[in-house]
PDB file of C-alpha atoms and ligand atoms in Angstrom:
ATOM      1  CA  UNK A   1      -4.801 -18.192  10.017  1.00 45.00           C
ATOM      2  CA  UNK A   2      -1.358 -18.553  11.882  1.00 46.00           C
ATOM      3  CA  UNK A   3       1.812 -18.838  10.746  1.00 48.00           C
ATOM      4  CA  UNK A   4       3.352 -18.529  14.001  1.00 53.00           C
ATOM      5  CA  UNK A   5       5.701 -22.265  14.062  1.00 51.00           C
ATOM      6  CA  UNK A   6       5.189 -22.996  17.871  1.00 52.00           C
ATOM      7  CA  UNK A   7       1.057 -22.591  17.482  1.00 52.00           C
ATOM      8  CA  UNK A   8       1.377 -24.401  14.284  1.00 50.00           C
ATOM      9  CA  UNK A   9       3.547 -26.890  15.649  1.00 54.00           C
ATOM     10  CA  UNK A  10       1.625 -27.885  18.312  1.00 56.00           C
ATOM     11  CA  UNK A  11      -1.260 -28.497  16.505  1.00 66.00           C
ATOM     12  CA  UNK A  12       0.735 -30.906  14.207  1.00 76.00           C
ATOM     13  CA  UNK A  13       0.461 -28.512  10.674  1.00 82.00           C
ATOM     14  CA  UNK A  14       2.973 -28.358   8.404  1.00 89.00           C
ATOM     15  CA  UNK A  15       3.875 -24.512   8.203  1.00 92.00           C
ATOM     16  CA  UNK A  16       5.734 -24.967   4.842  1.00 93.00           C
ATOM     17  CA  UNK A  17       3.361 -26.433   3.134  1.00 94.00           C
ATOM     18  CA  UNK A  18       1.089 -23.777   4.745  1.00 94.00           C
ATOM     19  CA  UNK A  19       3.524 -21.505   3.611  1.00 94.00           C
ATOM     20  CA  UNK A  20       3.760 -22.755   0.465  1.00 96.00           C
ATOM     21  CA  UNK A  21      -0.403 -22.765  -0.107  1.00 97.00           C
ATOM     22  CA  UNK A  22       0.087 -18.774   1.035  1.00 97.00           C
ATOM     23  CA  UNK A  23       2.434 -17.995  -1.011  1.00 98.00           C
ATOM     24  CA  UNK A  24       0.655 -19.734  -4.321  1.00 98.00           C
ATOM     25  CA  UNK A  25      -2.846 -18.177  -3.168  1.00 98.00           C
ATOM     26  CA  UNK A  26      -0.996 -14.954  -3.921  1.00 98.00           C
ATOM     27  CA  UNK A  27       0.456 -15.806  -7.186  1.00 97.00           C
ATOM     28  CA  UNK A  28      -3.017 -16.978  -8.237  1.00 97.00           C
ATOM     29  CA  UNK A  29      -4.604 -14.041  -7.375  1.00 97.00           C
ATOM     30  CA  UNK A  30      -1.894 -11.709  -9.255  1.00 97.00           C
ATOM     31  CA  UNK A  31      -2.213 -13.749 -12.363  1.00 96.00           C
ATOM     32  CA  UNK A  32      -5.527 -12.821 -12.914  1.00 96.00           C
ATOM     33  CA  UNK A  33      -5.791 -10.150 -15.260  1.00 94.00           C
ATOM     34  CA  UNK A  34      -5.735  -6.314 -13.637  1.00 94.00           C
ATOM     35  CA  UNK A  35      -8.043  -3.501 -15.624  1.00 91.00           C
ATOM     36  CA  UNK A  36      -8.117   0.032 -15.082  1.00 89.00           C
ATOM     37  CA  UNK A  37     -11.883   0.321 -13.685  1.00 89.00           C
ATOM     38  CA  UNK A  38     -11.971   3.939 -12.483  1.00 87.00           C
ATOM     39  CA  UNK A  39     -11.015   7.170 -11.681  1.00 87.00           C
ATOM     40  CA  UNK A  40     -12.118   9.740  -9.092  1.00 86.00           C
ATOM     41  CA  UNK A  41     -11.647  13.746  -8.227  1.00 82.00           C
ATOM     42  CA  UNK A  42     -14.464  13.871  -6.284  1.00 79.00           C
ATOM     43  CA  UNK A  43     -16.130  12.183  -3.145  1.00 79.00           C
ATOM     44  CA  UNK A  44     -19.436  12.248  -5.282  1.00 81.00           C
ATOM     45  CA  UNK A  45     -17.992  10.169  -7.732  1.00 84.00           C
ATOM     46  CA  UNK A  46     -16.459   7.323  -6.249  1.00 87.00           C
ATOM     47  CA  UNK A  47     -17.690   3.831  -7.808  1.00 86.00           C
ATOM     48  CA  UNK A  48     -19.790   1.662  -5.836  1.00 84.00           C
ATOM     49  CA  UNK A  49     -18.277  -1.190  -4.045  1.00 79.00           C
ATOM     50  CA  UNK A  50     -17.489  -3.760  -5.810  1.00 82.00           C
ATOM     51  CA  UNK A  51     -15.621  -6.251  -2.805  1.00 93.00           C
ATOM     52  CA  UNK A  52     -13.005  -5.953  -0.744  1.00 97.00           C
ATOM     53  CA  UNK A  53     -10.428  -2.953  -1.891  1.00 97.00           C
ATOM     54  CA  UNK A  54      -6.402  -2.261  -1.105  1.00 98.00           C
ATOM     55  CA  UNK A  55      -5.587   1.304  -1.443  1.00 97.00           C
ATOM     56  CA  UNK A  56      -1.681   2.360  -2.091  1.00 97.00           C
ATOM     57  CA  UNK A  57      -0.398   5.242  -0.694  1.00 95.00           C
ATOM     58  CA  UNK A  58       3.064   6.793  -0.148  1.00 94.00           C
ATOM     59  CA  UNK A  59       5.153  10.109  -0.665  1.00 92.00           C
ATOM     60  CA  UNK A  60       5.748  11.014  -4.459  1.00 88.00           C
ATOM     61  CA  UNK A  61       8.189   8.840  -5.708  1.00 92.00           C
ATOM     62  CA  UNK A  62       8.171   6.386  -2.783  1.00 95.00           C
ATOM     63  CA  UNK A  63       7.902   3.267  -5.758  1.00 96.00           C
ATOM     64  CA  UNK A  64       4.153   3.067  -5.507  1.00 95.00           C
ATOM     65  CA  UNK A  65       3.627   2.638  -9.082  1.00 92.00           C
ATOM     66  CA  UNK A  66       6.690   0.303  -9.615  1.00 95.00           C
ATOM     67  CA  UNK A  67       5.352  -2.143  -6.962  1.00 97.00           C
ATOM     68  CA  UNK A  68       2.132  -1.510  -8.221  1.00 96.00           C
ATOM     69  CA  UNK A  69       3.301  -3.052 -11.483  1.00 94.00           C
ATOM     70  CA  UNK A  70       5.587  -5.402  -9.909  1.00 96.00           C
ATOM     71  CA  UNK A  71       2.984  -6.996  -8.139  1.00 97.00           C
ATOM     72  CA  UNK A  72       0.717  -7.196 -11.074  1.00 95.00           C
ATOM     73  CA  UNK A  73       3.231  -8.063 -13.391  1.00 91.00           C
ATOM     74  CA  UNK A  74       2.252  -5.373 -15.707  1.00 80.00           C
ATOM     75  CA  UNK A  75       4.764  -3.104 -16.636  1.00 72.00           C
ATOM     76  CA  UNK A  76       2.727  -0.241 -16.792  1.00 68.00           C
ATOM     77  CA  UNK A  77      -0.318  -0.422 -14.563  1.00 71.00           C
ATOM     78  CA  UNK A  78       0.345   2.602 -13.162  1.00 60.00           C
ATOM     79  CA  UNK A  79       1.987   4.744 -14.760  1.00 59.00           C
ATOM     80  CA  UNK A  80       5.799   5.108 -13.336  1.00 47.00           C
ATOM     81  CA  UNK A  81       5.184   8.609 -12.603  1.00 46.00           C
ATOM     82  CA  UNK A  82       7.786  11.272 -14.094  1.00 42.00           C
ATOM     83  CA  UNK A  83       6.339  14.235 -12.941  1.00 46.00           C
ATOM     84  CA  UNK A  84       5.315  13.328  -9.264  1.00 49.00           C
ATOM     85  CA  UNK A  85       2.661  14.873  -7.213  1.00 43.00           C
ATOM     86  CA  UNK A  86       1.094  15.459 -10.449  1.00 47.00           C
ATOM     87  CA  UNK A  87      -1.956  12.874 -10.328  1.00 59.00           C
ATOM     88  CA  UNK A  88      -4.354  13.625  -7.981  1.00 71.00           C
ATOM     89  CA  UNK A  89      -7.378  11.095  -8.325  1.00 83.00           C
ATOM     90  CA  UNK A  90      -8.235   7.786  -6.776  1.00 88.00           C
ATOM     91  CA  UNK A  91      -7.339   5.206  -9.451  1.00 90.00           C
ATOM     92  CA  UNK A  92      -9.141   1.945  -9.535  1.00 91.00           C
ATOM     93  CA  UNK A  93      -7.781  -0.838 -11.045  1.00 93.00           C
ATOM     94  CA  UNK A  94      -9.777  -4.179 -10.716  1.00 94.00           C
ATOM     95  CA  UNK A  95      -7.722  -7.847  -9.935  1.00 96.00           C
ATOM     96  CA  UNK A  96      -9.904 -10.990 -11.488  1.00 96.00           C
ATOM     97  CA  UNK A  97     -13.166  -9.542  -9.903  1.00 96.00           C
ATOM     98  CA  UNK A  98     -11.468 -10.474  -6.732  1.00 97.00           C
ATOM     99  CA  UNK A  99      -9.749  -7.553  -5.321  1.00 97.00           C
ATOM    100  CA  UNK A 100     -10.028  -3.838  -6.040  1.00 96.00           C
ATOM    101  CA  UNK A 101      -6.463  -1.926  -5.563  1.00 96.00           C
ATOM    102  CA  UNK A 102      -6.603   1.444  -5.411  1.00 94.00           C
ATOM    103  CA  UNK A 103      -3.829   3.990  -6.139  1.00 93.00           C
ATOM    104  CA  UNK A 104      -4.050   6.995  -4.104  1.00 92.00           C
ATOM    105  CA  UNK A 105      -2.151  10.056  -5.213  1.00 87.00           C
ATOM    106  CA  UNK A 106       1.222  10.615  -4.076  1.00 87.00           C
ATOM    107  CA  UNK A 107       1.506  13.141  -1.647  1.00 86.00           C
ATOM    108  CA  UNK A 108       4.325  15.314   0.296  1.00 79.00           C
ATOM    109  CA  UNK A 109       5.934  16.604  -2.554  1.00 66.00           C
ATOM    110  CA  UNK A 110       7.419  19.830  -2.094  1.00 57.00           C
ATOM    111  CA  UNK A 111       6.461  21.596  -5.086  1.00 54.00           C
ATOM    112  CA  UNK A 112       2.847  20.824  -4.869  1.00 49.00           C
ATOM    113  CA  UNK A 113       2.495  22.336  -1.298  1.00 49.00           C
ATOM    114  CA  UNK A 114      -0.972  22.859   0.062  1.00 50.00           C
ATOM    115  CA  UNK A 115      -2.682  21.329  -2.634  1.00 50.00           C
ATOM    116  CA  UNK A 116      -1.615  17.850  -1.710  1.00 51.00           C
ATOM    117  CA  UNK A 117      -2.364  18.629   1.503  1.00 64.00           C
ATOM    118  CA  UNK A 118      -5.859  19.735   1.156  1.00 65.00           C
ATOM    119  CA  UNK A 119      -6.408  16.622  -1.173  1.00 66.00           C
ATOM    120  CA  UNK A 120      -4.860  14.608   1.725  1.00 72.00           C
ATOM    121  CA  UNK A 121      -7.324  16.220   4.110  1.00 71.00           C
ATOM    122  CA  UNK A 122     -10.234  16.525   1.825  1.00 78.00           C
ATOM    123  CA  UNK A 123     -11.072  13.473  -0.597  1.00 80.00           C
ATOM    124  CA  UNK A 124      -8.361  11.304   0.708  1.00 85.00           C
ATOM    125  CA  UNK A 125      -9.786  11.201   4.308  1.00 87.00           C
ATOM    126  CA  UNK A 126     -13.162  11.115   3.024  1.00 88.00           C
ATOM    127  CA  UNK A 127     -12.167   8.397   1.184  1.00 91.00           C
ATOM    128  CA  UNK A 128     -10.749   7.001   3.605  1.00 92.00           C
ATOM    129  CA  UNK A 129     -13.047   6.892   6.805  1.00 90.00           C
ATOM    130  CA  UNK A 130     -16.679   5.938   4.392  1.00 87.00           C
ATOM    131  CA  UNK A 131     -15.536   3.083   2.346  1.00 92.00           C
ATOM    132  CA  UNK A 132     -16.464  -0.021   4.555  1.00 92.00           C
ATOM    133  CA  UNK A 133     -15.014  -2.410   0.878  1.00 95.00           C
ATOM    134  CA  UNK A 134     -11.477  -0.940   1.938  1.00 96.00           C
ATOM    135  CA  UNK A 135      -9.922  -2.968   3.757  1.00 97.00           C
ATOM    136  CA  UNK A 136      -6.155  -2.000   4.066  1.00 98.00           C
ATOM    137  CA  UNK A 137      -4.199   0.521   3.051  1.00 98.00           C
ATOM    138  CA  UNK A 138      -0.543  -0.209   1.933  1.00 98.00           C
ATOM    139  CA  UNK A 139       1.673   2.797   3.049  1.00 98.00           C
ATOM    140  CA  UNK A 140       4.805   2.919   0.982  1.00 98.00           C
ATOM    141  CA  UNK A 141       8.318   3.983   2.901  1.00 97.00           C
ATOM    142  CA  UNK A 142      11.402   4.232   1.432  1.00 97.00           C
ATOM    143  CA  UNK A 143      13.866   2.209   3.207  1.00 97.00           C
ATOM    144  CA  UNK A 144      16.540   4.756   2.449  1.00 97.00           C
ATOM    145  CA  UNK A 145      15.159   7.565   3.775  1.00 94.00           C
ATOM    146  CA  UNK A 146      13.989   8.887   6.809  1.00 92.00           C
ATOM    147  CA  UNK A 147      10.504   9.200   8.090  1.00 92.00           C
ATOM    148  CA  UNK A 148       9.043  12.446   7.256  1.00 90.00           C
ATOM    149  CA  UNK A 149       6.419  14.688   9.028  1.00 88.00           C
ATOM    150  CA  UNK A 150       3.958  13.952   5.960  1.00 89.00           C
ATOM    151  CA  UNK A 151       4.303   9.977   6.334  1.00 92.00           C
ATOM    152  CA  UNK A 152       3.332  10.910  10.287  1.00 92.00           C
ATOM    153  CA  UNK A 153       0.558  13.193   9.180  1.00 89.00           C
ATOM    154  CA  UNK A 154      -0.794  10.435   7.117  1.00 92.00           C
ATOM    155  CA  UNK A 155      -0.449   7.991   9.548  1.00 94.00           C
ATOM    156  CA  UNK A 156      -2.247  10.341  12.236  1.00 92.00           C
ATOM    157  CA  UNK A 157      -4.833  10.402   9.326  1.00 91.00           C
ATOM    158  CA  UNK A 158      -5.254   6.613   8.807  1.00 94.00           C
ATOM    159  CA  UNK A 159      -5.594   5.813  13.135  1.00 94.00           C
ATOM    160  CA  UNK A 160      -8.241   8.904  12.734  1.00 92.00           C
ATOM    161  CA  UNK A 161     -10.080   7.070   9.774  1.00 93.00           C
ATOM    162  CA  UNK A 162      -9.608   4.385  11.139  1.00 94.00           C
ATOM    163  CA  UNK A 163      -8.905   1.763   8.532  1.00 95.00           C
ATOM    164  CA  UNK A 164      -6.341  -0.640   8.946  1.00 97.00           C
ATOM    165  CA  UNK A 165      -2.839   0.225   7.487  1.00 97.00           C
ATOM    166  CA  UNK A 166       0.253  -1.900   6.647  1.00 98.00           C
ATOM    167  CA  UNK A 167       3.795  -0.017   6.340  1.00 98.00           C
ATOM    168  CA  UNK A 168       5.542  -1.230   3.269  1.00 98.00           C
ATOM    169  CA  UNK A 169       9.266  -0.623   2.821  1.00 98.00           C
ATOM    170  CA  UNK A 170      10.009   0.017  -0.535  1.00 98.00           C
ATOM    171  CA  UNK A 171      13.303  -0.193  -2.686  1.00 98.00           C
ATOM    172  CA  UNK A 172      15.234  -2.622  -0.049  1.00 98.00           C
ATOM    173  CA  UNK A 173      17.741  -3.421  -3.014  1.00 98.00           C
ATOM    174  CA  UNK A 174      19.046  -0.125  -2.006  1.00 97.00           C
ATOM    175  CA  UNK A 175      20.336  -0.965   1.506  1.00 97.00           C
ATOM    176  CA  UNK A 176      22.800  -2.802   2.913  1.00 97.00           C
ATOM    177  CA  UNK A 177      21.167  -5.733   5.314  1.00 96.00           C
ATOM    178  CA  UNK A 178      22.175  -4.317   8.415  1.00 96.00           C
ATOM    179  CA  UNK A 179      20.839  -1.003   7.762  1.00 96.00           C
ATOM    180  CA  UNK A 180      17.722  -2.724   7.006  1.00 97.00           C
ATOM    181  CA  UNK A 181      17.689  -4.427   9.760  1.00 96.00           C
ATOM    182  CA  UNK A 182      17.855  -0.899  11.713  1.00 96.00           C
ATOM    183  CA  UNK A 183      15.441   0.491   9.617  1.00 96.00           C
ATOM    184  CA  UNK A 184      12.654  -2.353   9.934  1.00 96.00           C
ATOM    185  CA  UNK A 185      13.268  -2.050  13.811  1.00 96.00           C
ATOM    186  CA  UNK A 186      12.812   1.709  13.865  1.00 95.00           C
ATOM    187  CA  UNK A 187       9.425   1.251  11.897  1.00 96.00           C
ATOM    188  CA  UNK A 188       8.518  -1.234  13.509  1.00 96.00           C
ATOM    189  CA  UNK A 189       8.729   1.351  16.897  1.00 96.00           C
ATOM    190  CA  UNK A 190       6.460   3.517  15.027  1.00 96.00           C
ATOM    191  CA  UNK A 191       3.887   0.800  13.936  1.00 96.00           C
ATOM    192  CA  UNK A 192       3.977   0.132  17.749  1.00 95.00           C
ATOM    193  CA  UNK A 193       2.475   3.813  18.567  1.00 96.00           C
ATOM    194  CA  UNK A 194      -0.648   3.720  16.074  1.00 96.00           C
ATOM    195  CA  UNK A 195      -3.554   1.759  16.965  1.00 94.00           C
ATOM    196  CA  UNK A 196      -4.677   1.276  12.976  1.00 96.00           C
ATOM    197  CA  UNK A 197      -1.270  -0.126  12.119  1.00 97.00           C
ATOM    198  CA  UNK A 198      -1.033  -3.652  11.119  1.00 97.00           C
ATOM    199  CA  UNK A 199       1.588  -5.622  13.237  1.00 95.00           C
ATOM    200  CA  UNK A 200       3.675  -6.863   9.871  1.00 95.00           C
ATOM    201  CA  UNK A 201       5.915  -4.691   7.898  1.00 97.00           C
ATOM    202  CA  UNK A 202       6.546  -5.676   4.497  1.00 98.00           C
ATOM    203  CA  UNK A 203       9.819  -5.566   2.684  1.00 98.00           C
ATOM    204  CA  UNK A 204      10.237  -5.349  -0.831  1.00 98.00           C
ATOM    205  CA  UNK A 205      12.167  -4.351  -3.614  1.00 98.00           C
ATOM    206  CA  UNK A 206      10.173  -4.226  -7.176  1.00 97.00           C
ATOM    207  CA  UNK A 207      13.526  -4.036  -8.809  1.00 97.00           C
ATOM    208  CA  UNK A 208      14.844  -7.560  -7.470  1.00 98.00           C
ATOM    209  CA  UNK A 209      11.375  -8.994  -6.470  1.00 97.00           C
ATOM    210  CA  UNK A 210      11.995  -9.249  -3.280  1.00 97.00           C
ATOM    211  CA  UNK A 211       8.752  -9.363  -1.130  1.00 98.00           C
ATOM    212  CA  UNK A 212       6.433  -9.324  -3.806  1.00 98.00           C
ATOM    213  CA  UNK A 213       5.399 -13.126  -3.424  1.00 98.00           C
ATOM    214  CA  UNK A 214       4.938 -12.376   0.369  1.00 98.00           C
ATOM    215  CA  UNK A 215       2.710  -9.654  -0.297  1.00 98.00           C
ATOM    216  CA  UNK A 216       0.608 -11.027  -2.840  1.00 98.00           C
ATOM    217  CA  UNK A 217       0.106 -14.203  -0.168  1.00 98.00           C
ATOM    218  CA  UNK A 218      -0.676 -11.302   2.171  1.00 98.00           C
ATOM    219  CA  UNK A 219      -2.967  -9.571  -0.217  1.00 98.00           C
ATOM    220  CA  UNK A 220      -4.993 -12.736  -0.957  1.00 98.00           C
ATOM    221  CA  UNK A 221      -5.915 -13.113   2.328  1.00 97.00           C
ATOM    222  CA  UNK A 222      -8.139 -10.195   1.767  1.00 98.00           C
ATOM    223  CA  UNK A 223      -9.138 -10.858  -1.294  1.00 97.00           C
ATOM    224  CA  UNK A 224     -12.910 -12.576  -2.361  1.00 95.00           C
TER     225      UNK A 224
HETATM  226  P1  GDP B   1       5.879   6.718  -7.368  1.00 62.50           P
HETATM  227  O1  GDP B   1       6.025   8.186  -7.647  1.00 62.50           O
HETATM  228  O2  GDP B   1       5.698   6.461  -5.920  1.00 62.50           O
HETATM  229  O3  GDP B   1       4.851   6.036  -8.219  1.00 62.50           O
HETATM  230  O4  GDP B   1       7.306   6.054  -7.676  1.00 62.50           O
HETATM  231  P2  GDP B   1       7.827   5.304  -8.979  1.00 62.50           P
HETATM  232  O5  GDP B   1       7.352   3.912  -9.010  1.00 62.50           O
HETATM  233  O6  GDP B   1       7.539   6.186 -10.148  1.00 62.50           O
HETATM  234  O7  GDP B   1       9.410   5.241  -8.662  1.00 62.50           O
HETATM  235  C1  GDP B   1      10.124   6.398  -8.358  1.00 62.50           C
HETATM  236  C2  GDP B   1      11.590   6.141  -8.659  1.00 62.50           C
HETATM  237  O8  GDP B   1      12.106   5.123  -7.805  1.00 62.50           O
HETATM  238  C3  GDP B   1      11.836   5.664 -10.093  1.00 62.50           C
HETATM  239  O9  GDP B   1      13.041   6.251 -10.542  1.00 62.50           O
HETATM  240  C4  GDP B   1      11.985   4.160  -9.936  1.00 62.50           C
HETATM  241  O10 GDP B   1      12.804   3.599 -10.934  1.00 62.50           O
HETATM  242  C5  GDP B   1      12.643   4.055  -8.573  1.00 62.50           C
HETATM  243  N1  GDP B   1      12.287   2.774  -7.919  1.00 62.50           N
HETATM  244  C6  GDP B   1      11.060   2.267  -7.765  1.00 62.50           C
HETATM  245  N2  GDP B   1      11.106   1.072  -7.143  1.00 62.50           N
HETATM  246  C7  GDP B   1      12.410   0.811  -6.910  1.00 62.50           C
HETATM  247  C8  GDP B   1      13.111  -0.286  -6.291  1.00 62.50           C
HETATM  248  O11 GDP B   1      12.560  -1.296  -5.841  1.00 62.50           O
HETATM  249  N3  GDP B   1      14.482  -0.175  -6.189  1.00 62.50           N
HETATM  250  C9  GDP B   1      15.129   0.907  -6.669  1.00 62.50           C
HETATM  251  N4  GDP B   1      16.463   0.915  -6.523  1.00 62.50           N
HETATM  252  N5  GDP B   1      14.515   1.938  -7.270  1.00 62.50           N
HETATM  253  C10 GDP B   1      13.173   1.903  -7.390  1.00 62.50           C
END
């Protein structure tokens, strides 16, 4: 569907009230209640598909299980993480038999080293490039921080599995709007160079709520 105004417009549609259907599609979806279905260490043990899945990735303490929550409205869905880097499993959690979302360990963090790495390159990209249900991954960026070389690595890992990613700024309360504005433009560069990126970046902020109703409306476009 388009929600471009001058297509829209010229075929006489209302884009708010398209909007509008979107954005409620998304809320519908996200009231539905969200169970913890699964968890996997090994390729072997993945569940079978059960429809179309979201994955969530991001560097260790990006926000990925704050906007996990946030989106869900549970407060703790996934676990806000106080040791980071220390999970290291494929978590499924299942979204009113309509959506699987799956949180993928945080990776990048210092301490951790190689293993991330190797779980990055091992069951991650396994993961990754044989699971035709997945249909998007989410990859969490902190809007106050720079790009690092593991958010490229990952990236380089997504166009190579080839499956479909989305950048998601996370924690926008924490810039100013003009630096936001910079840094959406910058990533927006870099969404330019990888043929798996999705052409939208999403903004949010799971401690104002900003973006959250957008991406659920994005979310439930995917959904069953
Ligand atoms: P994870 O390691 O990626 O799961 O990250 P967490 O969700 O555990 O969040 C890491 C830290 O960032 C915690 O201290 C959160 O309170 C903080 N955080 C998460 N989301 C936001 C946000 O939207 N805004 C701000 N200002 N802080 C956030």
């Amino acid at each position: 569907m388009t929600t471009d105004p001058d297509v829209a417009g010229a075929e006489g549609v209302d884009t708010a009230a398209l909007e509008a259907a979107r954005i409620e599609a998304g809320r519908l979806l996200f009231a539905a209640p969200c169970t913890f279905v699964y968890a996997s260490q090994r390729i072997d043990q993945l569940p079978g598909p059960r429809g179309p899945e979201v994955a969530f990735a991001g560097r260790s303490n990006v926000g990925k299980s704050s906007l996990m929550n946030a989106l869900t409205g549970h407060s703790a869905l996934a676990r806000v993480s106080n040791t980071p880097g220390r999970t290291r499993q494929l978590n499924f959690f299942d979204l009113g038999g309509r959506l699987t979302l799956v949180d993928m360990p945080g990776y990048g963090y210092a301490k951790a080293g190689k293993d991330i790495k190797s779980d990055w390159q091992g069951l991650m990209f396994n993961y990754l490039r044989g699971r035709p249900s997945l249909r998007r991954v989410l990859l969490l960026l902190d809007a106050r921080i720079e790009l690092k070389d593991a958010d490229r690595a990952v990236m380089d890992l997504l166009d190579r599995a080839a499956v479909t990613f989305q950048l998601v700024l996370t924690k926008a309360d924490g810039v100013k709007p003009a630096a936001l504005a910079r840094k959406l433009a910058d990533v927006v560069a870099v969404v330019r160079k990888h043929p798996a990126a999705h052409p939208e970046v999403a903004v949010t902020s799971s401690a104002t709520g900003e973006g959250i109703a957008a991406l659920r409306a994005a979310l439930a476009e995917l959904a069953m």
